[in-house]
CSV table of C-alpha atoms in Angstrom, one decimal:
chain,number,residue,atom,x,y,z
A,4,MET,CA,59.1,42.8,-52.4
A,5,LEU,CA,55.9,43.5,-50.5
A,6,LYS,CA,53.8,43.0,-54.1
A,7,THR,CA,55.3,40.3,-54.7
A,8,SER,CA,55.6,38.8,-51.1
A,9,SER,CA,52.1,39.9,-50.5
A,10,SER,CA,51.1,37.4,-54.6
A,11,SER,CA,53.2,34.4,-52.9
A,12,ILE,CA,51.1,34.4,-49.2
A,13,LEU,CA,47.8,33.9,-51.3
A,14,ARG,CA,48.1,31.6,-53.2
A,15,ARG,CA,49.1,29.5,-50.7
A,16,GLN,CA,46.5,30.2,-48.9
A,17,ASN,CA,44.4,30.0,-52.6
A,18,PHE,CA,45.9,26.6,-52.8
A,19,LEU,CA,44.3,25.8,-49.5
A,20,ILE,CA,41.2,26.5,-49.3
A,21,ARG,CA,41.0,24.7,-53.3
A,22,THR,CA,41.9,22.1,-51.2
A,23,LEU,CA,39.3,22.3,-48.5
A,24,ILE,CA,36.7,23.4,-50.6
A,25,GLY,CA,36.9,22.8,-54.2
A,26,SER,CA,38.3,25.4,-57.3
A,27,HIS,CA,35.2,27.2,-56.5
A,28,TYR,CA,36.1,29.3,-54.3
A,29,ASN,CA,38.4,31.2,-56.2
A,30,ASN,CA,36.4,32.9,-57.8
A,31,GLN,CA,38.0,36.9,-58.3
A,32,ILE,CA,35.7,39.7,-59.4
A,33,HIS,CA,37.9,42.8,-59.6
A,34,ILE,CA,41.3,44.4,-58.4
A,35,ILE,CA,41.4,48.0,-57.0
A,36,ASN,CA,45.3,48.6,-58.0
A,37,LYS,CA,44.6,53.1,-56.3
A,38,PRO,CA,46.6,53.2,-53.6
A,39,VAL,CA,46.2,55.9,-51.7
A,40,GLN,CA,48.7,58.2,-51.4
A,41,LYS,CA,49.1,58.9,-48.0
A,42,LEU,CA,48.3,55.0,-47.4
A,43,SER,CA,50.4,53.6,-49.8
A,44,ALA,CA,53.1,56.2,-47.6
A,45,GLN,CA,52.5,54.7,-44.2
A,46,PHE,CA,51.6,50.9,-45.7
A,47,GLY,CA,54.0,50.4,-49.1
A,48,SER,CA,52.0,50.2,-52.7
A,49,MET,CA,50.7,46.6,-53.6
A,50,THR,CA,48.2,45.0,-55.6
A,51,THR,CA,45.4,44.8,-53.2
A,52,THR,CA,42.6,41.8,-54.6
A,53,THR,CA,38.6,41.8,-53.9
A,54,THR,CA,37.2,38.3,-53.6
A,55,GLU,CA,33.5,37.5,-53.9
A,56,ALA,CA,33.6,33.7,-52.0
A,57,ASP,CA,32.3,31.1,-51.9
A,58,SER,CA,30.8,31.5,-49.0
A,59,GLU,CA,28.2,28.4,-49.3
A,60,SER,CA,30.9,25.7,-49.5
A,61,ILE,CA,32.9,27.3,-47.0
A,62,LEU,CA,30.3,26.5,-45.3
A,63,ARG,CA,29.1,23.1,-45.9
A,64,ARG,CA,33.1,22.2,-45.8
A,65,ILE,CA,33.6,23.8,-42.3
A,66,THR,CA,31.6,22.4,-41.1
A,67,PRO,CA,31.5,18.9,-38.9
A,68,THR,CA,29.0,15.9,-39.9
A,69,LEU,CA,26.9,15.4,-36.9
A,70,ASP,CA,28.2,11.4,-35.9
A,71,PRO,CA,27.3,9.6,-33.1
A,72,HIS,CA,30.6,8.5,-31.5
A,73,ARG,CA,31.3,12.4,-31.0
A,74,HIS,CA,30.8,14.1,-27.2
A,75,LYS,CA,30.2,17.3,-25.9
A,76,GLY,CA,32.1,19.9,-26.2
A,77,GLN,CA,34.5,18.2,-29.5
A,78,ALA,CA,32.2,20.2,-32.1
A,79,GLY,CA,32.4,23.7,-29.6
A,80,LYS,CA,33.3,25.5,-27.2
A,81,VAL,CA,32.0,28.8,-26.8
A,82,ALA,CA,32.6,32.1,-24.6
A,83,VAL,CA,30.5,35.5,-24.0
A,84,ILE,CA,32.2,38.0,-22.3
A,85,GLY,CA,29.2,41.5,-21.7
A,86,GLY,CA,26.2,41.4,-19.5
A,87,CYS,CA,26.0,44.7,-17.4
A,88,ARG,CA,23.2,46.3,-15.6
A,89,GLU,CA,21.6,47.9,-18.8
A,90,TYR,CA,22.6,45.5,-21.7
A,91,THR,CA,21.1,42.1,-21.5
A,92,GLY,CA,20.1,41.1,-24.7
A,93,ALA,CA,23.1,41.6,-26.7
A,94,PRO,CA,25.0,38.3,-24.4
A,95,TYR,CA,22.7,36.5,-24.5
A,96,PHE,CA,22.0,37.2,-28.9
A,97,ALA,CA,25.6,35.9,-29.1
A,98,ALA,CA,26.0,32.7,-27.3
A,99,ILE,CA,22.8,31.3,-27.5
A,100,SER,CA,23.0,31.6,-31.1
A,101,ALA,CA,26.7,29.7,-31.0
A,102,LEU,CA,24.1,26.5,-29.3
A,103,LYS,CA,21.3,26.7,-32.8
A,104,ILE,CA,24.4,26.9,-34.8
A,105,GLY,CA,25.6,23.8,-33.6
A,106,ALA,CA,28.1,24.6,-30.5
A,107,ASP,CA,27.5,21.7,-27.6
A,108,LEU,CA,28.1,24.7,-25.2
A,109,SER,CA,28.3,28.4,-24.3
A,110,HIS,CA,28.9,30.5,-21.7
A,111,VAL,CA,28.6,33.6,-20.6
A,112,PHE,CA,30.1,35.8,-17.9
A,113,CYS,CA,28.8,38.9,-16.9
A,114,THR,CA,28.2,41.3,-14.1
A,115,LYS,CA,25.9,39.8,-10.7
A,116,ASP,CA,23.0,42.8,-12.5
A,117,ALA,CA,22.8,40.5,-15.3
A,118,ALA,CA,23.0,36.6,-14.7
A,119,PRO,CA,19.3,36.3,-13.4
A,120,ILE,CA,18.2,38.4,-16.3
A,121,ILE,CA,20.5,36.5,-19.1
A,122,LYS,CA,19.7,33.1,-17.0
A,123,SER,CA,16.1,33.4,-17.2
A,124,TYR,CA,16.3,34.1,-21.5
A,125,SER,CA,17.5,30.3,-21.4
A,126,PRO,CA,18.7,27.8,-19.2
A,127,GLU,CA,20.5,26.3,-22.1
A,128,LEU,CA,23.6,29.2,-21.4
A,129,ILE,CA,26.0,28.5,-18.3
A,130,VAL,CA,25.7,31.8,-17.2
A,131,HIS,CA,29.1,33.0,-14.2
A,132,PRO,CA,27.9,36.4,-12.4
A,133,ILE,CA,31.2,37.2,-11.6
A,134,LEU,CA,32.6,40.6,-13.3
A,135,LYS,CA,32.4,43.9,-11.6
A,136,GLU,CA,31.5,47.0,-12.5
A,137,SER,CA,32.8,50.2,-10.4
A,138,TYR,CA,30.1,51.2,-8.4
A,139,SER,CA,30.2,48.6,-5.8
A,140,VAL,CA,33.8,48.4,-5.5
A,141,ARG,CA,36.1,51.0,-3.5
A,142,ASP,CA,38.9,51.7,-4.3
A,143,GLU,CA,41.6,49.7,-2.2
A,144,GLU,CA,39.3,46.5,-2.6
A,145,ARG,CA,40.3,47.0,-6.9
A,146,ARG,CA,43.6,44.7,-7.5
A,147,SER,CA,42.1,42.3,-4.9
A,148,ILE,CA,38.8,42.1,-6.4
A,149,LEU,CA,41.1,42.6,-10.1
A,150,SER,CA,43.1,39.3,-8.8
A,151,LYS,CA,40.0,37.5,-8.0
A,152,VAL,CA,37.7,38.2,-11.2
A,153,LEU,CA,41.0,36.8,-13.1
A,154,ALA,CA,41.3,33.1,-11.1
A,155,GLU,CA,37.6,32.8,-12.3
A,156,VAL,CA,37.9,33.3,-15.8
A,157,ALA,CA,40.7,31.2,-15.8
A,158,LYS,CA,39.6,28.6,-14.5
A,159,TRP,CA,37.5,28.0,-17.6
A,160,MET,CA,39.5,29.6,-19.9
A,161,GLU,CA,41.3,26.7,-21.3
A,162,ARG,CA,38.5,24.7,-22.1
A,163,PHE,CA,37.1,28.1,-24.4
A,164,ASP,CA,37.8,27.5,-28.7
A,165,CYS,CA,37.1,31.0,-28.7
A,166,ILE,CA,35.8,33.7,-26.5
A,167,VAL,CA,33.7,36.4,-27.2
A,168,VAL,CA,33.6,40.3,-26.3
A,169,GLY,CA,31.8,43.3,-25.9
A,170,PRO,CA,28.8,42.4,-27.2
A,171,GLY,CA,26.8,43.9,-23.6
A,172,LEU,CA,29.6,44.8,-22.2
A,173,GLY,CA,29.0,48.8,-20.9
A,174,ARG,CA,32.2,50.9,-20.8
A,175,ASP,CA,32.2,51.5,-17.3
A,176,PRO,CA,35.7,52.2,-16.2
A,177,PHE,CA,36.7,48.8,-13.7
A,178,LEU,CA,34.7,46.1,-16.0
A,179,LEU,CA,36.1,46.9,-19.7
A,180,ASP,CA,39.7,46.9,-17.1
A,181,CYS,CA,38.8,43.6,-15.9
A,182,VAL,CA,38.4,42.2,-19.5
A,183,SER,CA,41.4,43.6,-20.7
A,184,GLU,CA,42.6,42.0,-17.7
A,185,ILE,CA,40.5,37.7,-20.0
A,186,MET,CA,41.7,39.4,-23.4
A,187,LYS,CA,44.8,38.7,-22.7
A,188,LEU,CA,45.0,36.3,-20.5
A,189,ALA,CA,43.9,34.5,-23.5
A,190,ARG,CA,46.1,35.7,-25.8
A,191,ARG,CA,47.6,34.1,-23.1
A,192,SER,CA,46.1,30.6,-23.9
A,193,ASN,CA,45.8,31.2,-27.2
A,194,VAL,CA,42.6,31.5,-27.0
A,195,PRO,CA,40.9,33.2,-30.8
A,196,ILE,CA,39.1,36.2,-29.8
A,197,VAL,CA,35.6,37.9,-31.2
A,198,VAL,CA,35.7,41.3,-29.8
A,199,ASP,CA,32.2,43.3,-30.7
A,200,GLY,CA,29.8,46.4,-29.1
A,201,ASP,CA,32.0,47.8,-26.8
A,202,GLY,CA,34.1,45.4,-27.0
A,203,LEU,CA,35.3,47.1,-30.3
A,204,PHE,CA,35.8,50.7,-28.3
A,205,LEU,CA,38.3,48.6,-25.4
A,206,VAL,CA,40.8,47.6,-28.2
A,207,THR,CA,40.1,51.3,-30.4
A,208,ASN,CA,41.7,53.0,-26.9
A,209,ASN,CA,44.8,50.0,-26.5
A,210,LEU,CA,45.1,48.1,-29.9
A,211,ASP,CA,48.1,46.2,-27.5
A,212,LEU,CA,45.3,43.9,-26.3
A,213,VAL,CA,45.0,42.4,-30.5
A,214,SER,CA,47.4,44.2,-32.6
A,215,GLY,CA,49.6,41.3,-34.5
A,216,TYR,CA,47.0,38.0,-32.4
A,217,HIS,CA,45.9,36.8,-36.0
A,218,LEU,CA,43.4,34.7,-33.6
A,219,ALA,CA,42.5,37.3,-33.1
A,220,VAL,CA,38.7,39.0,-35.3
A,221,LEU,CA,36.9,43.0,-34.6
A,222,THR,CA,33.5,43.3,-36.1
A,223,PRO,CA,32.6,46.4,-36.9
A,224,ASN,CA,30.0,48.9,-37.3
A,225,VAL,CA,30.3,51.8,-40.2
A,226,ASN,CA,31.1,54.1,-36.6
A,227,GLU,CA,33.4,52.0,-35.2
A,228,TYR,CA,35.0,51.3,-38.3
A,229,LYS,CA,36.0,54.8,-39.2
A,230,ARG,CA,36.7,55.4,-35.2
A,231,LEU,CA,39.4,52.1,-36.1
A,232,VAL,CA,40.6,54.0,-39.5
A,233,GLN,CA,40.5,57.5,-37.3
A,234,LYS,CA,43.2,55.4,-34.4
A,235,VAL,CA,45.2,53.4,-37.0
A,236,ILE,CA,45.6,54.7,-40.2
A,237,GLY,CA,45.0,58.6,-39.6
A,238,THR,CA,42.3,59.6,-41.7
A,239,GLU,CA,38.8,59.4,-42.4
A,240,VAL,CA,36.9,56.8,-44.5
A,241,ASN,CA,37.0,56.8,-48.1
A,242,ASP,CA,34.9,53.7,-50.2
A,243,GLN,CA,35.8,54.5,-52.8
A,244,ASP,CA,38.7,52.5,-52.2
A,245,ALA,CA,36.9,50.9,-49.1
A,246,ALA,CA,38.7,46.7,-49.7
A,247,GLU,CA,42.1,48.0,-50.0
A,248,GLU,CA,41.4,50.8,-46.7
A,249,LEU,CA,40.4,47.7,-45.5
A,250,LEU,CA,43.6,45.5,-46.5
A,251,TYR,CA,45.6,48.5,-44.4
A,252,LEU,CA,43.9,48.5,-41.6
A,253,ALA,CA,44.2,45.0,-41.0
A,254,ARG,CA,47.5,45.4,-41.5
A,255,GLY,CA,48.6,48.2,-39.6
A,256,ILE,CA,47.1,45.9,-36.9
A,257,GLY,CA,48.8,43.5,-37.3
A,258,GLY,CA,46.9,41.7,-38.9
A,259,THR,CA,44.4,40.5,-37.0
A,260,THR,CA,41.2,40.3,-39.3
A,261,VAL,CA,38.7,42.6,-39.2
A,262,LEU,CA,34.8,42.3,-40.9
A,263,ARG,CA,33.5,45.8,-41.8
A,264,LYS,CA,30.2,44.4,-41.6
A,265,GLY,CA,28.5,46.2,-44.3
A,266,LYS,CA,25.6,45.8,-47.1
A,267,SER,CA,28.8,43.4,-48.2
A,268,ASP,CA,30.3,42.3,-45.7
A,269,LEU,CA,34.2,42.8,-46.1
A,270,ILE,CA,36.7,40.8,-44.4
A,271,SER,CA,41.0,40.8,-44.5
A,272,ASP,CA,43.4,39.9,-42.6
A,273,GLY,CA,46.5,42.3,-43.7
A,274,VAL,CA,46.7,39.5,-46.6
A,275,THR,CA,43.9,39.4,-48.9
A,276,VAL,CA,39.7,41.0,-48.8
A,277,ASN,CA,37.0,39.0,-49.2
A,278,MET,CA,33.5,40.2,-49.5
A,279,VAL,CA,30.4,38.3,-49.1
A,280,SER,CA,27.9,40.4,-50.3
A,281,ILE,CA,24.6,36.8,-51.5
A,282,PHE,CA,21.2,37.3,-49.4
A,283,GLY,CA,20.9,39.7,-46.8
A,284,SER,CA,17.3,41.5,-46.0
A,285,PRO,CA,16.2,45.6,-45.4
A,286,ARG,CA,15.3,46.0,-42.3
A,287,ARG,CA,18.4,46.6,-39.9
A,288,CYS,CA,16.7,45.4,-36.5
A,289,GLY,CA,19.4,45.4,-32.9
A,290,GLY,CA,21.0,42.6,-32.4
A,291,GLN,CA,22.2,41.5,-35.3
A,292,GLY,CA,25.8,42.1,-35.0
A,293,ASP,CA,25.8,40.2,-31.3
A,294,ILE,CA,24.4,36.9,-33.6
A,295,LEU,CA,27.9,38.0,-35.9
A,296,SER,CA,30.3,37.5,-32.9
A,297,GLY,CA,28.3,34.1,-31.8
A,298,SER,CA,28.5,32.7,-34.6
A,299,VAL,CA,32.3,33.6,-36.6
A,300,ALA,CA,33.6,31.9,-32.8
A,301,VAL,CA,31.1,28.7,-33.8
A,302,PHE,CA,32.9,28.6,-37.0
A,303,SER,CA,36.5,29.6,-37.3
A,304,SER,CA,36.1,27.2,-34.3
A,305,TRP,CA,35.3,25.3,-37.0
A,306,ALA,CA,36.9,26.5,-39.3
A,307,ARG,CA,40.9,26.2,-36.6
A,308,GLN,CA,39.9,21.7,-36.5
A,309,CYS,CA,39.4,21.6,-40.3
A,310,ILE,CA,42.7,23.7,-41.8
A,311,SER,CA,44.9,21.2,-38.8
A,312,VAL,CA,43.9,17.4,-40.5
A,313,ALA,CA,43.9,19.1,-43.9
A,314,GLU,CA,47.9,20.6,-43.5
A,315,SER,CA,49.7,17.8,-43.7
A,316,ASP,CA,51.8,19.7,-45.2
A,317,SER,CA,53.3,22.9,-44.7
A,318,SER,CA,52.8,25.4,-48.2
A,319,THR,CA,49.3,25.0,-46.6
A,320,SER,CA,50.3,26.6,-42.9
A,321,ARG,CA,49.4,30.5,-44.6
A,322,VAL,CA,46.1,29.8,-44.5
A,323,ASN,CA,43.9,32.1,-42.0
A,324,PRO,CA,40.9,30.0,-40.4
A,325,MET,CA,39.3,33.5,-39.1
A,326,VAL,CA,38.3,34.3,-42.0
A,327,LEU,CA,37.0,31.3,-43.3
A,328,GLY,CA,34.5,31.8,-40.3
A,329,CYS,CA,33.3,35.2,-40.7
A,330,ILE,CA,33.1,34.3,-44.3
A,331,ALA,CA,30.8,31.6,-42.7
A,332,ALA,CA,29.5,33.6,-40.0
A,333,SER,CA,28.7,36.3,-42.3
A,334,ALA,CA,26.6,34.2,-44.9
A,335,LEU,CA,24.7,32.3,-42.6
A,336,LEU,CA,23.9,35.8,-41.3
A,337,ARG,CA,23.4,37.0,-44.3
A,338,LYS,CA,20.9,34.5,-45.4
A,339,ALA,CA,18.9,34.3,-41.9
A,340,ALA,CA,17.9,37.4,-42.4
A,341,SER,CA,16.1,36.6,-45.1
A,342,MET,CA,14.3,34.0,-44.2
A,343,ALA,CA,13.4,35.8,-41.4
A,344,PHE,CA,12.6,38.7,-43.2
A,345,GLN,CA,10.4,36.8,-46.0
A,346,ASP,CA,8.2,35.5,-43.6
A,347,LYS,CA,7.6,38.6,-41.3
A,348,LYS,CA,8.6,41.4,-43.2
A,349,ARG,CA,8.9,45.0,-41.2
A,350,ALA,CA,7.9,42.5,-37.7
A,351,THR,CA,11.4,41.2,-38.2
A,352,LEU,CA,12.9,41.1,-34.6
A,353,THR,CA,16.9,39.9,-34.3
A,354,THR,CA,14.8,36.6,-32.0
A,355,ASP,CA,13.5,35.7,-35.6
A,356,ILE,CA,16.4,36.3,-38.0
A,357,ILE,CA,17.8,33.7,-34.6
A,358,GLU,CA,14.8,30.6,-34.8
A,359,TYR,CA,16.0,31.1,-38.9
A,360,LEU,CA,20.2,29.8,-38.0
A,361,GLY,CA,19.5,25.9,-37.8
A,362,ARG,CA,17.3,26.4,-40.9
A,363,SER,CA,19.7,27.9,-43.0
A,364,LEU,CA,22.9,26.1,-42.5
A,365,GLU,CA,20.3,23.3,-42.7
A,366,ASP,CA,19.8,24.5,-46.4
A,367,ILE,CA,23.2,24.5,-47.1
A,368,SER,CA,25.3,22.0,-45.1
A,369,PRO,CA,22.1,19.1,-44.4
A,370,ALA,CA,23.2,17.4,-41.4
A,371,SER,CA,21.9,14.4,-42.6
């Protein structure tokens, strides 16, 4: 029954994707039919089809045209929740990447200590110094301060197309408590959530924050992914059955989309597994994950807009815009990293890759 259900959903997804981008997407490259015994016992056996996504076609289709009749904000409003005393670069990378791709407005909600530093990086960002760390909060003030933080974020939440949780967040207990409540607010408001960095530390220890929320994306690196697999599935990572394992992981979190970063990026929402392996760079400078999280926020928002226009009949309702956003973001980052490496070689930094985001998108989806 599970296999039949998955096949039915896969056919519906492919129908809509063909509607959105044409028939090139449905280029299935191999099928894995070797379920891990423990996983099969826990979640049931299924056939896993790994698809090399036609990411450039997806990019072209979901990227909105530049229309002089549109107004500020219609191309995307993104908020990054992160930034503390120790970490100020990561939230900047995520927020500025969203703008470089084409979002209209990018906010950062951070601690008071981090705010002036992040502001100094770019006047383009709207910075809110409202988050608090334990050292600045007395025990008797915790509840009132948490309420004030949440009330301030609530003023803005309905304006956002997506929030990114985790870049530069750190692991301060009170700060994590504040962010947990912000995530619950976003979920109640039906605002998509992209979780990266220390946001994944928070989520791994409190899966209920995202479990069953189909507008959430987790973007773990190798170590973050290992902890998620151990927590959700109870096994060690099995690279030989990577696609099937990822499918079980996403299903175990209730259909939350997971983008497993690696030599080839794997993306699953518990129904399908897509792979993005084009482009790429051998330079692994820190900060590329922050670019990716900001990019996923923008592209998933654009995919939601695109799908809402295409959904004129109920057979298209199963497609997941978060998956399309992950595919597009992965491909664009990999292309920008490749172009930056061609120019800078070993000296390539995250700031160099960010400067190639716009050119990479223009190569694939010209503004004209």
